[in-house]
């Protein structure tokens, strides 16, 4: 999957789970703070991303997946795609 | 007239070894930190009961000037505090009184220890503020404030007594959690409980429309807050519960509450719980099996329900609502084997969050009276150690040292990073099944 498509799909999942417009969020912004998510909501977002992209993030990295950049990297890593 | 309402916040564990554990165990201090960072619903309610022509300033302890700096000037100061910080509250009250500012003390501890509190106040208010505070202000203005007023113990949510908490006082402050109360009291009447049942004659339930209006008022001033229901047991009345959850659904909020295990009896209620945005319910299991629960409440209700704990946890969590399971260590039935039994139960249960505390005889509770009668309190006065983590009495079937070291061991078993990660993964898998 091309990175633009991945980014768009990731943002669509985020928007649906957080019930907010996420188009303007920068790739390095902290999503928990920006979207005002509590810790369980954060995990729900990760679960939705895993389901949507058919991947499984590494358990030890869950706490670090707080930006769009880190999520994109984790999705690529889980699919073993080369970083762009 | 300018009234200062001051909330004491920030309970600290006194035992240095336990305090040190909090630095290394990720989940250990999280709930305590949350509680400490909540605004005082009691004082916001007092503000709501204050006549409109009074100017009100809401302050947290951290907002106040240092001990050597000049205090902010008020005509009247109201202070509310938990037991653990009551001595700090008394010192603050003494400072204000030394500066010539009259002080009113209220809250749960003050209601249960009014003579002690009266030594540091011009006036003490017992029970809730409803039915008392408006009279306090009227009498103060007429220079005839009495040393003691008693608030209502029933009918607190009825029209003539009720006032909506002044959430507008939180505007501009950095809260991301707001408390709302839907009920006061709890019919279970557990021996150790030091919550609102001690200041109510019976279980009091707020009408749904009033709760919704409060939530809307909070939403108007705090951006996307997480709501914490300041209840002892929200879903005693399942019919009311369903009406309440249906009313919450369109608000799109996320929220947390405390309730008992019977919430899992009703499938429709559980579905509504998930649909209404409930993130977590805190349930006091207290002990992993029925054997250790005898006599905890007058009707042995918890003992009779213990057999269904695992099934209840599974039914609630399968909806994507996490259960914060609470256990009390140091019950009279507990021997040193209890720590492993709790660890094993937690592992079997799939609980997504766990809260382990030490039994605490808060003054004014039946537990306190019993342990005092039995000569088991370690000291006569230990209010600053009522943190839920400090041992203040002699356990029945183990030593104080065994309880303290067992507690530390259990914390390290339950709250280490690996366990925390496993719980996160468990929750995500449940969520994925429901998406």
Coordinates of N, CA, C and O in Angstrom, one line a residue, chain B residues 38 67 76 143 182 193 248 256 263 283 289 339 341:
Chain B
X38 N -8.8 15.8 40.6 CA -10.2 16.1 40.3 C -10.6 17.3 41.0 O -10.2 17.5 42.2
X67 N 3.6 29.4 52.9 CA 3.4 29.6 54.3 C 3.8 31.0 54.8 O 3.2 31.6 55.7
X76 N -15.1 35.3 54.0 CA -15.4 34.1 54.6 C -14.7 33.0 53.8 O -14.7 33.0 52.6
X143 N -24.2 38.7 61.0 CA -23.3 38.6 62.2 C -23.8 37.7 63.3 O -23.6 37.9 64.5
X182 N -24.5 11.2 40.8 CA -25.9 10.8 40.5 C -26.6 10.3 41.7 O -27.8 10.1 41.7
X193 N -16.6 1.2 54.9 CA -16.8 2.3 53.9 C -16.9 3.6 54.6 O -17.6 3.8 55.6
X248 N -27.6 9.5 28.4 CA -26.2 9.8 28.2 C -25.8 9.6 26.7 O -25.0 10.3 26.2
X256 N -16.7 7.3 33.8 CA -16.3 6.2 34.7 C -17.2 6.3 35.9 O -17.6 7.3 36.3
X263 N -24.4 -5.1 38.4 CA -24.5 -4.5 37.1 C -24.4 -5.5 36.0 O -25.0 -5.3 34.9
X283 N -15.3 -1.8 40.6 CA -16.1 -2.7 41.5 C -15.3 -3.2 42.6 O -14.2 -3.7 42.5
X289 N -12.5 -14.6 47.0 CA -13.5 -15.7 47.1 C -14.4 -15.4 48.3 O -14.2 -14.5 49.1
X339 N -2.0 -12.8 49.6 CA -1.4 -12.0 48.5 C -1.3 -12.9 47.2 O -1.6 -12.4 46.2
X341 N -3.2 -15.4 46.6 CA -4.6 -15.7 46.2 C -5.1 -14.5 45.3 O -5.8 -14.8 44.3

